[in-house]
Coordinates of C-alpha atoms in Angstrom, one line a residue:
X1 CA 0.0 0.0 0.0
X2 CA 0.9 2.2 0.6
X3 CA 3.2 3.2 0.0
X4 CA -1.5 1.1 2.5
X5 CA -0.5 1.7 -0.9
X6 CA 0.1 2.3 -0.5
X7 CA -0.6 2.0 0.1
X8 CA 2.6 2.9 0.6
X9 CA 5.9 0.0 2.2
X10 CA 8.4 -3.4 2.0
X11 CA 11.1 -5.6 0.8
X12 CA 14.3 -5.3 2.5
X13 CA 17.5 -7.0 1.6
X14 CA 20.0 -6.8 4.3
X15 CA 23.3 -6.2 3.1
X16 CA 26.2 -5.9 5.5
X17 CA 29.2 -3.7 4.9
X18 CA 32.6 -5.3 5.7
X19 CA 35.9 -4.1 5.7
X20 CA 35.9 -4.4 2.1
X21 CA 34.6 -1.1 2.1
X22 CA 32.2 0.8 -0.4
X23 CA 33.1 -1.1 -3.5
X24 CA 32.1 -4.4 -2.0
X25 CA 28.6 -2.4 -0.7
X26 CA 27.7 -1.5 -4.3
X27 CA 28.5 -4.7 -5.4
X28 CA 26.3 -6.6 -2.7
X29 CA 23.7 -4.1 -2.8
X30 CA 23.5 -3.8 -6.3
X31 CA 22.8 -7.6 -6.5
X32 CA 20.1 -7.4 -3.8
X33 CA 18.2 -4.7 -6.0
X34 CA 17.6 -7.1 -8.5
X35 CA 15.4 -9.7 -6.3
X36 CA 13.8 -6.8 -4.5
X37 CA 10.2 -6.4 -6.1
X38 CA 8.5 -4.7 -3.2
X39 CA 6.2 -1.8 -2.5
X40 CA 6.1 1.7 -1.1
X41 CA 9.7 1.6 -0.3
X42 CA 11.9 -0.6 -2.3
X43 CA 15.6 -0.5 -2.1
X44 CA 18.6 -2.3 -0.6
X45 CA 19.7 -1.3 2.8
X46 CA 23.4 -1.9 4.2
X47 CA 23.4 -2.1 7.9
X48 CA 26.9 -1.0 8.4
X49 CA 28.8 -2.8 11.3
X50 CA 30.0 0.2 12.9
X51 CA 26.5 1.4 13.0
X52 CA 27.7 4.9 12.3
X53 CA 27.0 5.2 8.6
X54 CA 23.4 5.0 6.8
X55 CA 23.2 2.2 4.4
X56 CA 22.7 3.0 0.9
X57 CA 21.7 0.9 -2.2
X58 CA 24.2 1.0 -5.0
X59 CA 22.0 3.6 -6.7
X60 CA 21.8 5.8 -3.7
X61 CA 25.6 5.3 -2.8
X62 CA 26.4 6.8 -6.2
X63 CA 23.8 9.8 -6.3
X64 CA 23.6 10.8 -2.6
X65 CA 26.7 12.8 -1.3
X66 CA 27.7 12.9 2.3
X67 CA 28.0 16.2 3.7
X68 CA 28.4 16.5 7.4
X69 CA 27.8 14.5 10.5
X70 CA 27.4 15.7 14.2
X71 CA 26.4 13.5 17.5
X72 CA 23.4 14.5 19.2
X73 CA 21.7 12.2 22.2
X74 CA 24.5 9.8 21.7
X75 CA 23.5 9.0 18.1
X76 CA 25.1 10.4 15.1
X77 CA 23.2 13.0 13.1
X78 CA 24.0 12.7 9.3
X79 CA 23.3 15.3 6.5
X80 CA 22.6 14.3 2.8
X81 CA 22.0 16.4 -0.4
X82 CA 19.6 14.0 -2.3
X83 CA 20.2 13.5 -6.0
X84 CA 17.9 15.7 -8.3
X85 CA 16.4 12.6 -9.6
X86 CA 15.1 11.3 -6.7
X87 CA 13.7 14.0 -4.4
X88 CA 12.7 16.7 -6.8
X89 CA 12.7 16.9 -11.1
X90 CA 11.9 20.5 -10.8
X91 CA 14.7 21.7 -13.0
X92 CA 16.0 25.0 -11.0
X93 CA 14.3 24.3 -7.4
X94 CA 16.4 23.6 -4.7
X95 CA 17.2 20.1 -3.6
X96 CA 16.4 19.6 0.2
X97 CA 19.4 18.9 2.4
X98 CA 18.2 16.3 5.5
X99 CA 20.3 16.1 8.2
X100 CA 19.4 12.5 9.9
X101 CA 18.8 12.7 13.6
X102 CA 17.2 10.6 16.6
X103 CA 14.6 11.5 19.2
X104 CA 14.3 9.8 22.4
X105 CA 10.8 8.8 22.2
X106 CA 8.4 7.1 24.8
X107 CA 8.1 3.4 24.6
X108 CA 4.7 3.3 25.7
X109 CA 2.3 6.3 26.0
X110 CA -0.4 4.8 27.6
X111 CA 0.5 2.6 30.3
X112 CA 2.6 4.2 33.2
X113 CA 3.4 0.8 34.7
X114 CA 4.4 -1.2 31.9
X115 CA 7.5 0.5 30.8
X116 CA 7.9 3.2 32.9
X117 CA 9.8 6.1 31.4
X118 CA 11.6 4.0 29.3
X119 CA 12.6 5.3 25.7
X120 CA 13.9 4.4 22.3
X121 CA 15.7 6.5 19.7
X122 CA 13.4 7.2 16.7
X123 CA 15.0 8.5 13.6
X124 CA 14.0 11.5 11.8
X125 CA 15.1 13.9 8.9
X126 CA 15.2 17.6 9.0
X127 CA 15.7 20.2 6.5
X128 CA 15.6 23.9 7.7
X129 CA 17.6 25.9 4.6
X130 CA 14.0 27.4 3.6
X131 CA 12.6 27.9 6.8
X132 CA 11.8 31.5 8.1
X133 CA 13.1 30.3 11.8
X134 CA 10.5 31.2 14.5
X135 CA 7.7 32.2 12.4
X136 CA 7.4 29.8 9.0
X137 CA 5.5 26.7 9.1
X138 CA 6.5 23.2 10.1
X139 CA 5.7 20.5 7.2
X140 CA 5.8 17.4 9.1
X141 CA 5.8 13.9 7.2
X142 CA 4.0 11.2 9.0
X143 CA 6.2 8.2 8.0
X144 CA 4.7 4.8 7.2
X145 CA 6.0 1.3 6.6
X146 CA 9.5 1.6 5.9
X147 CA 12.9 3.5 5.9
X148 CA 12.1 7.3 6.2
X149 CA 14.9 8.0 3.7
X150 CA 12.7 6.5 0.8
X151 CA 9.8 8.8 1.6
X152 CA 11.9 11.7 1.9
X153 CA 13.6 11.1 -1.4
X154 CA 10.3 10.4 -3.1
X155 CA 8.2 13.2 -1.9
X156 CA 9.7 16.4 -3.5
X157 CA 6.4 18.2 -3.5
X158 CA 6.8 19.1 0.1
X159 CA 10.5 20.5 -0.3
X160 CA 9.2 22.3 -3.2
X161 CA 6.2 23.6 -1.4
X162 CA 8.3 24.2 1.9
X163 CA 11.0 26.6 -0.3
X164 CA 8.0 28.5 -1.4
X165 CA 6.5 29.2 1.8
X166 CA 9.4 29.2 4.3
X167 CA 8.6 26.3 5.9
X168 CA 10.8 23.5 8.0
X169 CA 10.6 20.0 6.8
X170 CA 10.7 17.1 9.1
X171 CA 10.3 13.4 7.9
X172 CA 9.6 10.8 11.1
X173 CA 10.2 7.3 10.9
X174 CA 7.4 5.2 11.9
X175 CA 8.3 3.0 15.2
X176 CA 9.4 -0.6 14.3
X177 CA 10.3 0.5 10.7
X178 CA 13.7 1.3 9.2
X179 CA 16.0 2.1 12.3
X180 CA 13.3 3.1 14.7
X181 CA 13.3 -0.5 16.7
X182 CA 12.4 0.0 20.1
X183 CA 13.6 -3.3 21.4
X184 CA 16.4 -3.6 18.8
X185 CA 16.7 -7.0 17.0
X186 CA 14.2 -8.3 19.6
X187 CA 11.6 -5.7 18.4
X188 CA 9.4 -8.5 16.7
X189 CA 9.3 -10.9 19.7
X190 CA 6.2 -11.3 21.9
X191 CA 5.4 -9.4 23.9
X192 CA 7.8 -6.6 22.7
X193 CA 5.9 -6.3 19.5
X194 CA 2.7 -5.5 21.5
X195 CA 3.8 -1.9 21.4
X196 CA 3.3 -1.4 17.4
X197 CA 0.0 0.2 17.0
X198 CA -1.4 3.1 14.9
X199 CA -2.2 5.0 18.2
X200 CA 1.4 4.5 19.8
X201 CA 2.5 5.7 16.2
X202 CA 0.5 9.0 16.2
X203 CA 1.5 9.6 19.9
X204 CA 5.1 9.2 19.0
X205 CA 4.5 12.1 16.4
X206 CA 2.3 14.3 18.7
X207 CA 5.1 14.1 21.4
X208 CA 8.0 14.7 18.7
X209 CA 6.3 17.9 17.2
X210 CA 5.5 19.4 20.4
X211 CA 9.2 18.7 21.9
X212 CA 10.9 19.8 18.5
X213 CA 8.9 22.8 18.4
X214 CA 10.1 23.8 22.0
X215 CA 13.7 23.1 20.9
X216 CA 13.7 25.2 18.0
X217 CA 11.8 27.9 19.3
X218 CA 8.9 27.6 17.1
X219 CA 6.1 27.3 19.3
X220 CA 3.9 29.7 17.2
X221 CA 4.6 27.7 13.9
X222 CA 1.4 26.0 12.3
X223 CA 2.0 22.2 11.7
X224 CA 0.8 20.5 8.4
X225 CA 1.0 16.9 8.4
X226 CA 1.8 14.9 5.1
X227 CA 1.6 11.5 4.0
X228 CA 1.3 8.8 1.2
X229 CA -0.8 5.6 1.5
X230 CA -0.8 4.3 5.2
X231 CA 1.3 7.5 5.8
X232 CA -1.7 9.6 4.5
X233 CA -4.3 7.9 6.8
X234 CA -1.8 8.8 9.8
X235 CA -1.9 12.2 8.4
X236 CA -5.4 12.2 8.7
X237 CA -5.5 10.4 12.1
X238 CA -3.2 13.2 13.5
X239 CA -5.7 15.8 12.4
X240 CA -8.5 14.0 13.9
X241 CA -6.8 13.0 17.1
X242 CA -4.6 16.0 17.9
X243 CA -6.3 19.0 16.2
X244 CA -4.6 21.1 19.0
X245 CA -1.2 20.0 17.1
X246 CA -1.8 19.9 13.8
X247 CA -3.3 22.7 12.0
X248 CA -3.8 20.8 8.6
X249 CA -3.2 17.4 6.6
X250 CA -2.7 16.7 3.2
X251 CA -3.8 12.7 2.7
X252 CA -2.2 11.2 -0.7
X253 CA -3.9 8.1 -1.9
X254 CA -5.0 7.3 1.6
X255 CA -7.4 4.5 1.9
X256 CA -9.4 5.3 4.7
X257 CA -12.4 3.9 4.0
X258 CA -11.5 0.4 2.6
X259 CA -8.8 -0.2 5.3
X260 CA -11.6 0.1 7.9
X261 CA -13.8 -2.6 6.1
X262 CA -16.0 -0.2 4.1
X263 CA -16.7 -1.2 0.5
X264 CA -16.5 -4.2 -1.6
X265 CA -13.5 -6.9 -1.3
X266 CA -13.5 -7.1 -5.1
X267 CA -12.7 -3.3 -5.6
X268 CA -9.0 -3.4 -5.5
X269 CA -8.4 -6.2 -8.2
X270 CA -11.1 -4.8 -10.3
X271 CA -9.3 -1.1 -10.1
X272 CA -6.1 -2.9 -11.3
X273 CA -7.7 -4.6 -14.2
X274 CA -9.2 -1.6 -15.2
X275 CA -5.9 0.2 -15.5
X276 CA -4.9 -2.3 -18.3
X277 CA -8.3 -2.5 -19.7
X278 CA -8.5 1.0 -20.3
X279 CA -5.1 1.2 -22.1
X280 CA -6.6 -1.6 -24.3
X281 CA -9.5 -4.4 -23.4
X282 CA -7.0 -6.8 -25.4
X283 CA -4.5 -6.6 -22.5
X284 CA -7.0 -7.6 -20.1
X285 CA -8.2 -10.6 -22.2
X286 CA -4.6 -11.7 -22.9
X287 CA -3.8 -11.7 -19.2
X288 CA -7.0 -13.7 -18.0
X289 CA -6.0 -15.9 -21.0
X290 CA -2.6 -16.4 -19.7
X291 CA -3.6 -17.1 -16.3
X292 CA -6.3 -19.7 -17.5
X293 CA -3.3 -21.4 -19.5
X294 CA -1.5 -21.5 -15.7
X295 CA -4.3 -23.2 -14.2
X296 CA -4.7 -25.8 -16.8
X297 CA -1.4 -27.0 -16.6
X298 CA -1.6 -27.0 -12.9
X299 CA -4.5 -29.0 -13.3
X300 CA -3.0 -31.6 -15.1
X301 CA 0.0 -31.4 -12.7
X302 CA 2.5 -30.3 -15.6
X303 CA 4.6 -28.7 -13.2
X304 CA 7.5 -28.9 -15.0
X305 CA 5.9 -27.2 -18.1
X306 CA 5.3 -24.4 -15.4
X307 CA 8.9 -24.4 -14.1
X308 CA 10.5 -24.1 -17.4
X309 CA 7.9 -21.5 -18.9
X310 CA 8.3 -19.1 -15.8
X311 CA 12.0 -20.1 -15.3
X312 CA 11.7 -21.0 -11.6
X313 CA 14.5 -21.8 -9.5
X314 CA 12.5 -25.0 -8.2
X315 CA 10.0 -27.1 -9.9
X316 CA 6.4 -26.6 -8.2
X317 CA 5.5 -29.7 -6.3
X318 CA 1.6 -28.6 -4.7
X319 CA -1.0 -26.5 -5.1
X320 CA 0.4 -24.1 -2.5
X321 CA 3.2 -23.6 -4.6
X322 CA 1.0 -22.6 -7.6
X323 CA -0.9 -20.6 -5.3
X324 CA 2.3 -18.7 -4.5
X325 CA 3.1 -18.1 -7.9
X326 CA -0.4 -16.8 -8.9
X327 CA 0.2 -14.3 -5.9
X328 CA 3.7 -13.5 -7.1
X329 CA 2.3 -12.7 -10.6
X330 CA -0.7 -10.9 -9.4
X331 CA 1.5 -8.7 -7.6
X332 CA 3.7 -7.8 -10.2
X333 CA 0.6 -6.1 -12.1
X334 CA -0.6 -4.6 -8.7
X335 CA 2.8 -2.7 -8.6
X336 CA 2.7 -1.8 -12.3
X337 CA -1.0 -0.3 -11.6
X338 CA 0.2 1.5 -8.7
X339 CA 3.4 2.7 -10.0
X340 CA 2.1 4.0 -13.5
X341 CA 4.3 7.0 -13.5
X342 CA 4.8 9.2 -16.7
X343 CA 8.5 8.9 -16.2
X344 CA 10.9 6.0 -14.9
X345 CA 11.5 5.8 -11.4
X346 CA 13.6 4.0 -8.8
X347 CA 10.7 3.6 -5.9
X348 CA 9.7 0.5 -5.1
X349 CA 12.2 -1.2 -7.6
X350 CA 13.2 -0.2 -11.1
X351 CA 10.1 0.9 -13.2
X352 CA 9.7 2.3 -16.7
X353 CA 7.7 5.4 -17.8
X354 CA 4.3 4.2 -18.1
X355 CA 4.5 0.6 -17.1
X356 CA 0.9 -0.4 -17.9
X357 CA 1.7 0.5 -21.5
X358 CA 4.6 -1.2 -21.4
X359 CA 3.2 -4.4 -20.0
X360 CA 0.3 -4.5 -22.5
X361 CA 2.3 -4.0 -25.2
X362 CA 4.1 -7.1 -24.2
X363 CA 0.9 -9.0 -23.7
X364 CA -0.8 -7.9 -26.8
X365 CA 2.2 -8.3 -29.2
X366 CA 3.0 -11.8 -28.1
X367 CA 1.9 -15.0 -29.8
X368 CA 2.0 -17.2 -26.4
X369 CA 0.7 -15.6 -23.7
X370 CA 2.2 -17.4 -20.9
X371 CA 5.5 -16.6 -21.7
X372 CA 4.3 -13.1 -22.2
X373 CA 3.1 -13.2 -18.6
X374 CA 6.5 -14.2 -17.6
X375 CA 8.0 -11.2 -19.4
X376 CA 5.4 -8.9 -18.3
X377 CA 6.1 -9.4 -14.7
X378 CA 9.7 -9.4 -15.3
X379 CA 9.2 -5.5 -15.6
X380 CA 8.9 -5.6 -11.7
X381 CA 11.0 -8.7 -10.8
X382 CA 14.0 -8.5 -13.6
X383 CA 14.3 -5.2 -14.4
X384 CA 18.0 -5.5 -15.1
X385 CA 17.5 -8.7 -17.2
X386 CA 20.0 -10.5 -15.1
X387 CA 18.0 -12.7 -13.0
X388 CA 18.6 -16.3 -14.3
X389 CA 15.4 -17.9 -12.2
X390 CA 12.9 -16.8 -10.0
X391 CA 12.7 -18.4 -6.5
X392 CA 9.1 -17.5 -5.8
X393 CA 8.9 -17.6 -2.0
X394 CA 12.3 -15.5 -1.5
X395 CA 11.0 -12.5 -3.8
X396 CA 7.4 -12.2 -2.7
X397 CA 5.9 -12.8 0.6
X398 CA 2.0 -13.0 0.6
X399 CA 0.2 -11.5 3.3
X400 CA -3.1 -9.4 3.7
X401 CA -1.7 -6.4 1.9
X402 CA -2.4 -7.2 -1.7
X403 CA 1.0 -5.5 -2.6
X404 CA 2.8 -8.0 -0.4
X405 CA 4.5 -7.6 2.9
X406 CA 7.9 -7.8 1.7
X407 CA 11.2 -9.3 3.4
X408 CA 13.2 -8.7 6.2
X409 CA 12.0 -6.8 9.6
X410 CA 9.7 -4.4 8.0
X411 CA 7.8 -7.4 6.8
X412 CA 7.2 -8.5 10.0
X413 CA 6.0 -5.3 11.5
X414 CA 3.4 -5.0 8.5
X415 CA 2.3 -8.5 9.1
X416 CA 1.5 -7.8 12.6
X417 CA 0.0 -4.5 12.3
X418 CA -2.4 -4.8 9.2
X419 CA -5.2 -6.9 9.9
X420 CA -6.2 -8.7 6.7
X421 CA -8.5 -11.8 5.5
X422 CA -6.8 -14.9 5.2
X423 CA -6.9 -17.3 2.1
X424 CA -6.3 -21.1 2.1
X425 CA -2.7 -20.7 2.1
X426 CA -2.3 -17.1 3.1
X427 CA -0.1 -15.7 5.6
X428 CA -2.2 -12.8 7.0
X429 CA -1.6 -9.7 9.0
X430 CA -3.1 -9.6 12.4
X431 CA -4.2 -6.3 14.3
X432 CA -5.8 -3.1 13.2
X433 CA -5.6 -2.2 9.5
X434 CA -8.2 -4.3 7.5
X435 CA -7.5 -5.4 3.9
X436 CA -9.9 -7.8 2.9
X437 CA -9.1 -7.8 -1.0
X438 CA -9.7 -10.7 -3.3
X439 CA -9.8 -11.3 -6.9
X440 CA -12.4 -13.5 -8.3
X441 CA -11.6 -13.9 -12.0
X442 CA -15.3 -12.1 -12.9
X443 CA -14.7 -8.3 -12.4
X444 CA -10.8 -8.8 -12.6
X445 CA -8.5 -10.5 -14.9
X446 CA -6.9 -12.6 -11.9
X447 CA -7.3 -16.2 -10.6
X448 CA -9.7 -16.7 -7.8
X449 CA -8.3 -16.2 -4.7
X450 CA -10.7 -16.2 -1.8
X451 CA -10.2 -15.5 2.1
X452 CA -11.6 -17.0 5.3
X453 CA -11.9 -15.5 8.4
X454 CA -11.2 -18.5 10.3
X455 CA -7.8 -19.3 8.8
X456 CA -7.0 -15.8 9.8
X457 CA -7.6 -16.0 13.4
X458 CA -5.9 -19.4 13.4
X459 CA -2.8 -17.7 11.9
X460 CA -2.9 -14.6 14.1
X461 CA -3.0 -16.3 17.2
X462 CA -0.3 -19.1 16.6
X463 CA 2.2 -16.6 15.1
X464 CA 1.6 -13.4 17.3
X465 CA -0.7 -14.7 20.1
X466 CA -3.4 -12.1 19.3
X467 CA -6.9 -12.2 17.8
X468 CA -7.7 -9.6 15.3
X469 CA -10.2 -6.8 15.7
X470 CA -11.1 -5.5 12.2
X471 CA -13.6 -3.1 13.6
X472 CA -11.3 -1.3 15.7
X473 CA -9.7 1.4 13.3
X474 CA -13.3 2.3 12.3
X475 CA -14.1 2.9 16.1
X476 CA -11.1 4.8 16.8
X477 CA -10.9 6.9 13.8
X478 CA -14.3 7.5 12.8
X479 CA -14.5 5.5 9.5
X480 CA -16.2 7.5 6.8
X481 CA -17.8 9.5 9.3
X482 CA -15.7 12.7 9.0
X483 CA -18.0 15.8 8.6
X484 CA -17.3 17.3 11.8
X485 CA -13.5 17.2 11.0
X486 CA -11.8 20.1 9.3
X487 CA -8.5 21.0 7.2
X488 CA -8.1 17.7 5.2
X489 CA -7.1 17.3 1.7
X490 CA -7.9 13.8 0.4
X491 CA -6.0 13.5 -2.9
X492 CA -6.3 10.2 -5.2
X493 CA -5.1 9.6 -8.6
X494 CA -7.8 7.9 -11.1
X495 CA -5.0 5.4 -12.0
X496 CA -4.2 4.3 -8.4
X497 CA -6.0 1.2 -7.6
X498 CA -6.2 2.2 -3.8
X499 CA -8.1 5.5 -4.7
X500 CA -11.7 4.3 -4.6
X501 CA -10.8 3.0 -0.9
X502 CA -10.4 6.7 -0.1
X503 CA -12.5 10.0 0.0
X504 CA -13.4 10.7 -3.6
X505 CA -15.9 13.7 -2.9
X506 CA -15.3 16.7 -1.1
X507 CA -17.3 16.6 2.5
X508 CA -17.4 20.2 3.3
X509 CA -15.3 23.2 2.3
X510 CA -12.4 22.3 4.5
X511 CA -12.5 18.3 4.0
X512 CA -11.6 18.6 0.4
X513 CA -11.3 15.8 -2.3
X514 CA -8.8 16.4 -5.0
X515 CA -9.3 13.7 -7.8
X516 CA -6.3 13.5 -10.3
X517 CA -7.4 11.9 -13.6
X518 CA -3.8 11.1 -14.8
X519 CA -2.5 10.5 -11.5
X520 CA -1.0 7.1 -9.8
X521 CA 0.1 6.1 -6.2
X522 CA 0.6 9.5 -4.6
X523 CA 2.1 11.1 -7.6
X524 CA 1.5 14.5 -6.5
X525 CA 3.5 13.9 -3.5
X526 CA 6.8 13.5 -5.8
X527 CA 8.7 16.2 -7.1
X528 CA 8.0 18.2 -10.0
X529 CA 8.7 16.7 -13.6
X530 CA 8.4 17.9 -17.1
X531 CA 6.6 14.8 -17.9
X532 CA 3.9 15.4 -15.1
X533 CA 0.6 15.6 -16.7
X534 CA -1.3 18.9 -16.4
X535 CA -3.8 17.1 -14.0
X536 CA -1.0 16.6 -11.8
X537 CA 0.4 19.9 -11.9
X538 CA -3.0 21.7 -11.4
X539 CA -3.7 19.1 -8.2
X540 CA -0.2 20.5 -6.9
X541 CA -1.0 23.8 -7.3
X542 CA -4.2 23.7 -5.3
X543 CA -2.8 21.7 -2.6
X544 CA 0.2 24.3 -1.9
X545 CA -2.8 27.3 -2.0
X546 CA -5.0 25.5 0.4
X547 CA -2.2 24.8 2.7
X548 CA -1.0 28.3 2.2
X549 CA -4.3 29.5 3.6
X550 CA -4.5 27.2 6.6
X551 CA -1.0 28.4 7.6
X552 CA -1.9 32.1 7.1
X553 CA -5.2 31.7 9.0
X554 CA -3.4 30.0 11.9
X555 CA -0.8 32.6 12.1
X556 CA -3.3 35.1 12.3
X557 CA -5.3 33.2 15.1
X558 CA -2.1 32.7 17.2
X559 CA -1.2 36.4 16.9

C-alpha cells in the first residue's frame, strides 16, 4: 500500500558492509536490488557494522553525497544532499538537505506501569534551509511502513512547497520500521511487538512535534502533516486525534475507507484490472487467458512445463506452490498499476515510464500469452534482465496487503500491524488495519483467490498470540463519518487502484477531495517533472494554495 499503498511500504534486502569498503557494498546491494520487487519503499539497505553510517543502495551510494555528521543524544546525525532525480525533478528548484537525527521517544504512551519512562531512539530527517525561523510553518511527514529516507527522497512536492512558503521540513520514521526499533533486534518478539499500534505511532508524532517545536523556538509555528498511502492515513488521524497540534493534513492516496472494512472486497483488483483494460481491452483478455493456461497446466500437474515457462528456480510440487506463483504474478500487475508514472522511477524498484502501457504491449504483441506473462512481470521482478531464475518464496511473501508484505524486519512489522483476510495458503496480518481484498476472475483478470476469516484468526493466534480486531480502526478514527472534521485534503489519482478506497468527494469546504485523472499512487507528493500531466500540476498548485491559506489563518489566530 501504501506506500497502505500504498499504500504505500516493504522488501528489504539486508546487505552487510565489511572491511572491504564501499566497493563491496555497491556490489552486494546492486545484486540485492535485482531480487527486491516490493512496495512503497523498495531498496536495498546496508546495515553497517560500525552503526555510524547510513546504509545506501548501489544507486543511492552513487547519487547521494555525504556532507556532514554531528553527534546528538548519543547518536550520529547525518546530512545528505539528495540527487536531483530522487527528491525533486523540478529543473531549478533547490534540493533539500536533510540531516538525520534521533529523538528519545517514549516506549509506551498509554501504560505508566508497563515500561515506566523507558525510551527508544526514533529516527527523523530535518531540512531547515528554507525555514523562516520561528515564524514559518512546519511540514511534518508522518512516516509509514518503511525506511524514512525512501519517503523523503520520493516526496519532492513537500520540499518544493517548503521553499515557496518558508517551511521547516521534518520526516519522521514510524516505530518498528527502518532504524526506529524500540527493542533492537528483539523488537519483533512477543510481547515486545505489542507496542506496534497506530495509536502509539500517532502519539510518537505528537510528542516529537511538540518537543521539537520547543527546542527550535517554534511554538507559534503552524504544523501541516503530509503522508502518502498508509502515511496518508496517519496524517488524517493526526488531524482527528491531535487538532491542537496539527493545523491541517494532506493525505495522498490514503485508503481510509477500505482499510476499515468499508466497501467491496473485490474493488481493489477490479481497479487494477481497469488500469490495463483502459489502455486496451485486449490486454485484459490476454492476461486472463495466460492465467487460465497456467491453471490448466496446474490441473494436469504439468509442473515441469510451469517451471520451464516461468523460469522458476525450483519445480512446483503442490497446490500451495502454484498459489504462491499466482500471488507473485498478480502482485507484479498491482505494482505496475500503482506506479504507472509518466517517467521512469527507482521507487519500489526500477520501473519504466508508463509501465501499464509497456506491460500491455508485451501481452498483446505476443504469440504465446504464457511466456508473455512471465516477461510482463519481469518488468517488476527482473528489471535488469540479469535474473536467471525466480525463487518464488524469496522474492515475494504473500500477506493481507495485496501489494505484498516484503521481506525482512519491515515485513514482520506490517504482518503484525495490518488486519487482513486469510486465504487457504495465505500468511495474513493481525491487528488493526483491515485489507480484505480478493480477486475473483469475474470482475477482474486474475485467478480467484478467496479468503476465510477462520484461517486468519488461527494464523494470528499462532504467530503473534493475538486475535484480530478488524472493527477497531473504524471505532477509533471515525470510518467514513468525517463531516465534523476540518482542514484535510484527500488526494487520489484515477490510475491508482487504492483510490476508490479513499475519499473521492469533498465533504465540506475544509474537507477537500482532489481527484487527479492522470495520477498514480501519490504521484502528487513526488517532485515536479517535465513529464507530469497537467492534472497533476494543477493538483499540486491547488494543494499548495490550500495549505498556504491554512497556515495564514492559523498564524493570524495565534497572533
